[in-house]
mmCIF file of C-alpha atoms in Angstrom:
data_model
loop_
_atom_site.group_PDB
_atom_site.id
_atom_site.type_symbol
_atom_site.label_atom_id
_atom_site.label_comp_id
_atom_site.label_asym_id
_atom_site.label_seq_id
_atom_site.Cartn_x
_atom_site.Cartn_y
_atom_site.Cartn_z
ATOM 1 C CA MET K 1 64.651 11.934 -7.406
ATOM 2 C CA THR K 2 61.013 11.062 -6.701
ATOM 3 C CA PRO K 3 60.503 7.270 -6.422
ATOM 4 C CA ALA K 4 58.904 5.856 -9.551
ATOM 5 C CA ALA K 5 55.939 4.498 -7.570
ATOM 6 C CA ASP K 6 55.110 8.019 -6.359
ATOM 7 C CA ARG K 7 55.404 9.749 -9.707
ATOM 8 C CA PRO K 8 52.438 10.565 -11.929
ATOM 9 C CA GLU K 9 52.437 9.003 -15.376
ATOM 10 C CA VAL K 10 51.815 12.320 -17.111
ATOM 11 C CA GLU K 11 51.944 15.990 -16.200
ATOM 12 C CA VAL K 12 50.608 19.007 -18.068
ATOM 13 C CA VAL K 13 52.747 22.132 -18.513
ATOM 14 C CA ILE K 14 51.247 25.495 -19.498
ATOM 15 C CA PRO K 15 53.003 28.856 -19.909
ATOM 16 C CA SER K 16 50.889 31.920 -19.189
ATOM 17 C CA ILE K 17 51.250 35.644 -18.743
ATOM 18 C CA ARG K 18 47.610 36.475 -18.027
ATOM 19 C CA SER K 19 45.134 33.701 -17.187
ATOM 20 C CA VAL K 20 44.700 29.954 -17.256
ATOM 21 C CA GLN K 21 40.932 30.094 -16.884
ATOM 22 C CA ILE K 22 40.851 27.963 -20.040
ATOM 23 C CA LEU K 23 41.607 25.028 -17.721
ATOM 24 C CA GLU K 24 37.925 25.030 -16.755
ATOM 25 C CA ARG K 25 37.210 23.675 -20.225
ATOM 26 C CA TRP K 26 39.840 20.963 -19.706
ATOM 27 C CA ARG K 27 38.502 19.948 -16.301
ATOM 28 C CA HIS K 28 36.805 16.737 -17.450
ATOM 29 C CA LEU K 29 40.099 15.583 -19.018
ATOM 30 C CA LEU K 30 42.494 16.603 -16.248
ATOM 31 C CA GLU K 31 40.983 14.898 -13.226
ATOM 32 C CA GLY K 32 43.894 13.465 -11.251
ATOM 33 C CA VAL K 33 46.487 14.935 -13.635
ATOM 34 C CA PRO K 34 49.050 17.342 -12.108
ATOM 35 C CA VAL K 35 49.263 20.662 -13.944
ATOM 36 C CA ILE K 36 52.337 22.900 -13.853
ATOM 37 C CA VAL K 37 51.788 26.544 -14.779
ATOM 38 C CA VAL K 38 54.871 28.615 -15.537
ATOM 39 C CA GLN K 39 53.823 32.224 -14.948
ATOM 40 C CA ASP K 40 55.641 34.598 -17.236
ATOM 41 C CA GLY K 41 55.847 38.289 -16.403
ATOM 42 C CA ASP K 42 54.362 39.885 -13.271
ATOM 43 C CA PRO K 43 54.030 37.216 -10.540
ATOM 44 C CA ASP K 44 51.242 39.233 -8.906
ATOM 45 C CA VAL K 45 48.895 38.844 -11.865
ATOM 46 C CA ASP K 46 45.856 36.739 -10.976
ATOM 47 C CA LEU K 47 46.004 33.631 -13.156
ATOM 48 C CA ARG K 48 42.346 32.815 -12.380
ATOM 49 C CA ILE K 49 43.046 29.145 -11.753
ATOM 50 C CA PRO K 50 39.835 27.096 -11.598
ATOM 51 C CA ALA K 51 39.262 25.545 -8.187
ATOM 52 C CA GLY K 52 39.551 21.817 -7.684
ATOM 53 C CA LEU K 53 42.393 21.115 -10.107
ATOM 54 C CA ASP K 54 45.876 19.946 -9.101
ATOM 55 C CA VAL K 55 47.816 23.040 -10.183
ATOM 56 C CA THR K 56 51.305 24.164 -9.161
ATOM 57 C CA VAL K 57 52.484 27.619 -10.197
ATOM 58 C CA TRP K 58 56.113 28.585 -10.741
ATOM 59 C CA ALA K 59 56.820 32.279 -11.353
ATOM 60 C CA ARG K 60 59.953 34.174 -12.350
ATOM 61 C CA PRO K 61 61.143 34.679 -8.742
ATOM 62 C CA ASP K 62 61.005 30.899 -8.283
ATOM 63 C CA ILE K 63 63.078 30.380 -11.419
ATOM 64 C CA ASP K 64 65.651 32.894 -10.201
ATOM 65 C CA ASP K 65 65.783 31.343 -6.726
ATOM 66 C CA LEU K 66 66.151 27.768 -7.943
ATOM 67 C CA LEU K 67 68.525 28.327 -10.871
ATOM 68 C CA GLY K 68 70.484 31.286 -9.509
ATOM 69 C CA ASP K 69 73.036 32.633 -11.963
ATOM 70 C CA ARG K 70 71.851 30.094 -14.526
ATOM 71 C CA SER K 71 68.258 31.342 -14.570
ATOM 72 C CA TRP K 72 68.957 33.214 -17.817
ATOM 73 C CA VAL K 73 68.570 29.942 -19.720
ATOM 74 C CA ILE K 74 64.791 30.168 -19.173
ATOM 75 C CA SER K 75 63.261 32.718 -21.539
ATOM 76 C CA SER K 76 61.347 35.717 -20.186
ATOM 77 C CA PHE K 77 58.158 37.093 -21.759
ATOM 78 C CA ASP K 78 58.026 34.170 -24.156
ATOM 79 C CA SER K 79 56.205 30.852 -24.190
ATOM 80 C CA ALA K 80 59.619 29.148 -24.050
ATOM 81 C CA CYS K 81 59.435 29.725 -20.289
ATOM 82 C CA ARG K 82 57.548 26.408 -20.292
ATOM 83 C CA CYS K 83 60.952 24.706 -20.263
ATOM 84 C CA PHE K 84 61.082 25.360 -16.546
ATOM 85 C CA GLY K 85 57.936 23.279 -16.213
ATOM 86 C CA PHE K 86 59.626 20.469 -18.124
ATOM 87 C CA LEU K 87 62.507 20.721 -15.663
ATOM 88 C CA MET K 88 60.259 20.586 -12.594
ATOM 89 C CA ALA K 89 58.097 17.734 -13.887
ATOM 90 C CA THR K 90 58.700 14.249 -12.551
ATOM 91 C CA ALA K 91 56.346 12.228 -14.768
ATOM 92 C CA ARG K 92 57.511 10.069 -17.633
ATOM 93 C CA TYR K 93 55.269 11.907 -20.095
ATOM 94 C CA VAL K 94 54.708 15.658 -20.436
ATOM 95 C CA TYR K 95 51.841 17.259 -22.330
ATOM 96 C CA THR K 96 52.095 20.992 -23.018
ATOM 97 C CA PHE K 97 49.598 23.385 -24.556
ATOM 98 C CA ASP K 98 49.047 27.150 -24.602
ATOM 99 C CA ASP K 99 46.617 29.179 -22.520
ATOM 100 C CA ASP K 100 44.474 29.948 -25.586
ATOM 101 C CA CYS K 101 43.951 26.307 -26.566
ATOM 102 C CA ALA K 102 40.922 24.207 -25.656
ATOM 103 C CA PRO K 103 40.004 20.570 -26.225
ATOM 104 C CA PRO K 104 37.943 19.947 -29.365
ATOM 105 C CA PRO K 105 34.181 19.459 -28.997
ATOM 106 C CA ARG K 106 32.868 16.031 -28.146
ATOM 107 C CA ARG K 107 31.334 15.762 -31.607
ATOM 108 C CA SER K 108 34.909 15.494 -32.886
ATOM 109 C CA SER K 109 35.410 12.129 -34.557
ATOM 110 C CA GLY K 110 36.908 10.366 -31.557
ATOM 111 C CA GLY K 111 39.662 12.883 -30.892
ATOM 112 C CA PHE K 112 38.132 15.059 -28.185
ATOM 113 C CA ASP K 113 40.583 13.862 -25.491
ATOM 114 C CA PRO K 114 43.976 15.197 -26.639
ATOM 115 C CA LEU K 115 45.812 13.998 -23.537
ATOM 116 C CA ARG K 116 44.866 10.336 -23.960
ATOM 117 C CA SER K 117 45.351 10.541 -27.725
ATOM 118 C CA HIS K 118 48.898 11.810 -27.236
ATOM 119 C CA LEU K 119 49.592 9.009 -24.766
ATOM 120 C CA ALA K 120 48.291 6.484 -27.307
ATOM 121 C CA ASN K 121 50.703 7.916 -29.887
ATOM 122 C CA LEU K 122 53.633 7.746 -27.490
ATOM 123 C CA ARG K 123 52.832 4.144 -26.555
ATOM 124 C CA SER K 124 52.671 3.009 -30.165
ATOM 125 C CA ARG K 125 55.608 2.231 -32.421
ATOM 126 C CA ALA K 126 56.928 4.605 -35.046
ATOM 127 C CA HIS K 127 58.204 3.587 -38.487
ATOM 128 C CA PRO K 128 60.595 6.281 -39.739
ATOM 129 C CA ASP K 129 62.484 4.171 -42.286
ATOM 130 C CA TYR K 130 59.691 3.369 -44.729
ATOM 131 C CA PHE K 131 56.735 5.656 -45.416
ATOM 132 C CA ASN K 132 53.441 3.878 -44.898
ATOM 133 C CA THR K 133 50.826 5.212 -47.324
ATOM 134 C CA LEU K 134 48.109 4.054 -44.918
ATOM 135 C CA TYR K 135 49.807 6.061 -42.166
ATOM 136 C CA ASP K 136 49.546 4.324 -38.780
ATOM 137 C CA VAL K 137 46.365 2.377 -39.476
ATOM 138 C CA GLU K 138 47.874 -0.838 -40.856
ATOM 139 C CA PHE K 139 50.873 -1.900 -42.916
ATOM 140 C CA VAL K 140 50.321 -1.734 -46.652
ATOM 141 C CA ARG K 141 51.409 -4.370 -49.148
ATOM 142 C CA GLY K 142 55.128 -3.995 -49.776
ATOM 143 C CA PHE K 143 55.967 -2.586 -46.360
ATOM 144 C CA PRO K 144 59.033 -4.634 -45.351
ATOM 145 C CA HIS K 145 58.229 -7.160 -42.646
ATOM 146 C CA SER K 146 61.702 -6.626 -41.224
ATOM 147 C CA LEU K 147 60.768 -3.007 -40.382
ATOM 148 C CA ARG K 148 57.311 -3.613 -38.959
ATOM 149 C CA GLY K 149 58.571 -3.886 -35.413
ATOM 150 C CA GLY K 150 59.258 -0.177 -35.535
ATOM 151 C CA THR K 151 60.955 1.985 -32.952
ATOM 152 C CA PRO K 152 59.756 3.744 -29.768
ATOM 153 C CA THR K 153 57.817 6.955 -30.248
ATOM 154 C CA VAL K 154 59.090 9.748 -28.014
ATOM 155 C CA ILE K 155 57.441 12.876 -29.488
ATOM 156 C CA SER K 156 53.760 13.301 -30.361
ATOM 157 C CA HIS K 157 53.064 16.540 -32.230
ATOM 158 C CA GLY K 158 49.406 17.538 -32.405
ATOM 159 C CA LEU K 159 47.589 19.985 -34.681
ATOM 160 C CA TRP K 160 44.954 22.720 -34.397
ATOM 161 C CA LEU K 161 41.391 23.618 -35.223
ATOM 162 C CA ASP K 162 40.364 27.239 -35.917
ATOM 163 C CA HIS K 163 43.627 29.232 -36.110
ATOM 164 C CA PRO K 164 46.542 27.199 -37.537
ATOM 165 C CA ASP K 165 50.170 27.840 -36.592
ATOM 166 C CA LEU K 166 51.409 30.216 -39.307
ATOM 167 C CA ASP K 167 54.304 32.601 -39.691
ATOM 168 C CA ALA K 168 53.687 36.341 -40.015
ATOM 169 C CA VAL K 169 54.010 36.472 -43.810
ATOM 170 C CA THR K 170 51.435 33.711 -44.271
ATOM 171 C CA GLN K 171 49.150 35.263 -41.642
ATOM 172 C CA ARG K 172 49.218 38.499 -43.623
ATOM 173 C CA GLU K 173 48.513 36.755 -46.926
ATOM 174 C CA ARG K 174 45.771 34.456 -45.603
ATOM 175 C CA PRO K 175 44.075 36.302 -42.729
ATOM 176 C CA ASP K 176 40.858 34.294 -42.995
ATOM 177 C CA LEU K 177 42.380 30.826 -43.075
ATOM 178 C CA ARG K 178 40.717 28.562 -40.515
ATOM 179 C CA ILE K 179 40.865 24.820 -39.934
ATOM 180 C CA SER K 180 37.325 23.515 -39.440
ATOM 181 C CA GLU K 181 37.766 19.739 -39.642
ATOM 182 C CA GLU K 182 40.207 17.216 -38.302
ATOM 183 C CA VAL K 183 42.099 14.901 -40.604
ATOM 184 C CA PRO K 184 41.959 11.584 -38.699
ATOM 185 C CA VAL K 185 45.569 10.709 -39.406
ATOM 186 C CA VAL K 186 48.745 10.139 -37.393
ATOM 187 C CA GLN K 187 51.964 9.667 -39.313
ATOM 188 C CA THR K 188 55.607 9.115 -38.518
ATOM 189 C CA VAL K 189 57.963 11.874 -39.630
ATOM 190 C CA PRO K 190 60.511 10.046 -41.826
ATOM 191 C CA ARG K 191 64.106 9.664 -40.745
ATOM 192 C CA GLY K 192 66.252 12.448 -42.185
ATOM 193 C CA ALA K 193 63.285 14.784 -42.736
ATOM 194 C CA GLN K 194 62.694 17.895 -40.663
ATOM 195 C CA TYR K 195 59.337 19.310 -39.572
ATOM 196 C CA SER K 196 57.956 22.396 -37.823
ATOM 197 C CA MET K 197 57.249 21.518 -34.199
ATOM 198 C CA CYS K 198 54.725 23.749 -32.433
ATOM 199 C CA GLY K 199 54.501 23.880 -28.641
ATOM 200 C CA MET K 200 50.760 24.610 -28.619
ATOM 201 C CA ASN K 201 49.789 20.930 -28.580
ATOM 202 C CA LEU K 202 52.745 18.668 -27.871
ATOM 203 C CA ALA K 203 53.595 15.624 -25.787
ATOM 204 C CA PHE K 204 56.874 13.816 -25.271
ATOM 205 C CA ASP K 205 58.590 11.072 -23.329
ATOM 206 C CA ARG K 206 60.474 13.101 -20.768
ATOM 207 C CA GLU K 207 62.554 10.160 -19.536
ATOM 208 C CA VAL K 208 63.940 9.387 -22.986
ATOM 209 C CA ILE K 209 64.099 12.704 -24.832
ATOM 210 C CA GLY K 210 63.419 15.311 -22.132
ATOM 211 C CA PRO K 211 66.846 17.024 -22.147
ATOM 212 C CA ALA K 212 66.519 17.623 -25.899
ATOM 213 C CA MET K 213 63.215 19.476 -25.531
ATOM 214 C CA TYR K 214 64.833 22.811 -24.779
ATOM 215 C CA PHE K 215 62.890 25.654 -26.342
ATOM 216 C CA GLY K 216 65.435 28.127 -27.695
ATOM 217 C CA LEU K 217 66.185 31.340 -25.809
ATOM 218 C CA MET K 218 63.726 34.002 -26.990
ATOM 219 C CA GLY K 219 61.703 36.890 -25.602
ATOM 220 C CA ALA K 220 62.990 39.740 -23.442
ATOM 221 C CA ASP K 221 66.481 41.002 -24.313
ATOM 222 C CA GLN K 222 66.725 38.557 -27.220
ATOM 223 C CA PRO K 223 67.002 39.679 -30.874
ATOM 224 C CA TRP K 224 64.241 37.450 -32.203
ATOM 225 C CA GLY K 225 61.229 35.390 -31.191
ATOM 226 C CA ARG K 226 58.741 32.712 -32.242
ATOM 227 C CA TYR K 227 61.456 30.185 -33.055
ATOM 228 C CA ASP K 228 61.734 28.605 -29.618
ATOM 229 C CA ASP K 229 59.584 25.524 -30.277
ATOM 230 C CA LEU K 230 60.884 25.242 -33.847
ATOM 231 C CA TRP K 231 64.434 25.125 -32.496
ATOM 232 C CA ALA K 232 63.521 22.378 -30.044
ATOM 233 C CA GLY K 233 61.832 20.446 -32.834
ATOM 234 C CA TRP K 234 64.777 20.654 -35.215
ATOM 235 C CA CYS K 235 67.298 19.674 -32.544
ATOM 236 C CA SER K 236 65.235 16.859 -31.038
ATOM 237 C CA LYS K 237 64.455 15.430 -34.487
ATOM 238 C CA VAL K 238 68.165 15.169 -35.352
ATOM 239 C CA ILE K 239 68.749 13.481 -32.004
ATOM 240 C CA CYS K 240 65.811 11.099 -32.506
ATOM 241 C CA ASP K 241 67.137 10.148 -35.935
ATOM 242 C CA HIS K 242 70.564 9.490 -34.461
ATOM 243 C CA LEU K 243 69.186 7.386 -31.600
ATOM 244 C CA GLY K 244 66.653 5.529 -33.737
ATOM 245 C CA LEU K 245 63.596 7.020 -32.008
ATOM 246 C CA GLY K 246 60.265 8.004 -33.532
ATOM 247 C CA VAL K 247 58.390 11.273 -33.964
ATOM 248 C CA LYS K 248 54.694 11.338 -34.848
ATOM 249 C CA THR K 249 52.501 14.204 -36.047
ATOM 250 C CA GLY K 250 48.796 14.642 -36.776
ATOM 251 C CA ARG K 251 46.062 13.835 -34.328
ATOM 252 C CA PRO K 252 45.136 14.919 -31.685
ATOM 253 C CA TYR K 253 43.857 18.402 -32.386
ATOM 254 C CA VAL K 254 43.138 21.282 -30.022
ATOM 255 C CA VAL K 255 41.086 24.394 -30.696
ATOM 256 C CA HIS K 256 43.420 27.374 -31.028
ATOM 257 C CA GLU K 257 41.129 30.294 -30.363
ATOM 258 C CA LYS K 258 43.271 33.383 -30.541
ATOM 259 C CA ALA K 259 45.506 34.374 -33.417
ATOM 260 C CA SER K 260 48.442 36.645 -32.715
ATOM 261 C CA ASN K 261 48.978 39.893 -34.617
ATOM 262 C CA TRP K 262 50.930 39.382 -37.833
ATOM 263 C CA ARG K 263 52.639 42.774 -37.635
ATOM 264 C CA ALA K 264 53.988 42.091 -34.153
ATOM 265 C CA ASN K 265 54.943 38.590 -35.235
ATOM 266 C CA LEU K 266 56.826 39.863 -38.275
ATOM 267 C CA GLU K 267 58.922 42.126 -36.098
ATOM 268 C CA ARG K 268 59.781 39.214 -33.816
ATOM 269 C CA GLU K 269 60.415 36.768 -36.681
ATOM 270 C CA ALA K 270 62.423 39.049 -38.964
ATOM 271 C CA GLN K 271 65.896 37.829 -37.974
ATOM 272 C CA GLY K 272 64.798 34.228 -38.191
ATOM 273 C CA LEU K 273 63.323 34.698 -41.653
ATOM 274 C CA LEU K 274 66.601 36.161 -42.836
#
C-alpha cells in the first residue's frame, strides 16, 4: 500500500472508448490532480490526451494482466469499466465523470469548480435522519439539536446542465428537455430512501465506502445495460444507511453535452425496465 504521505488527496477517474480531449477544458481545475483513464475497447485508439496533465491510462490488456481469471468482473464496452480506475486509485477521494462532460462556465453561480465542490460536500456533515427544509444551508427551527452533529458524508452525487440523465422512455417522450440553470442546493438523501445515482458526475470517499462502489456488470456479453451506476447507488445507499453514513445530492453540476440515442438505450434497458 502506498504510504499515506505519498498519496494524493483526490484522483479523477474517466472511462472512455474514443477520446478524452475534453480534459483540455478541465485543465485549469486539474492542475496537480492525478487522472486515471480506463480505456474501453480497442487499446490502439488514440485517446487524444492533452499534454501537460498527469494522466495514467489503463486498457483492457492491463485489466486482463492484473486481474487474470477474475478480469471478467470489470465490464467491457460499458462505462462501468471505470471500476478498474477505482481499484487502481490510491487517494482517499475519487471523482469520476464521463468523457462528454465539461465543467460549467465561470458565470455559473459559484459552482464552476465541480472537483472542489464535491470535496466540500464530502468534508461536510450529512443529516439523514431529519429532513432540513433549508437543505444544507442552516438548521431550521425545530431541527433537533441532538441530530445537528450529523454523520460523515461519503458520497457526493452531482447533477447536469444541458442533457439530463434520463431513461430511454423519458428521452423519447421529452426529446427537447434541457437543463439551463443550476439549482444552488445540496441535500442529504434521507435514511431509508433510495435515489438514482449517476456516474457522470460523482465523488466518494474511497477509504470508507470504496468497496461498495462497484458498478454492476454490464456491456459486452451481458443481457442488459445502463444500470451499472444505478446498481452501485442502490447497494451503497443501503450500506450507508446501515453504517450510519451520509449521501448528498445536488450541486455541483457539469455540462453534459452529448445525449445518447433513445432507441439504442431502450434496447439496452429493456430487461431492467421489466
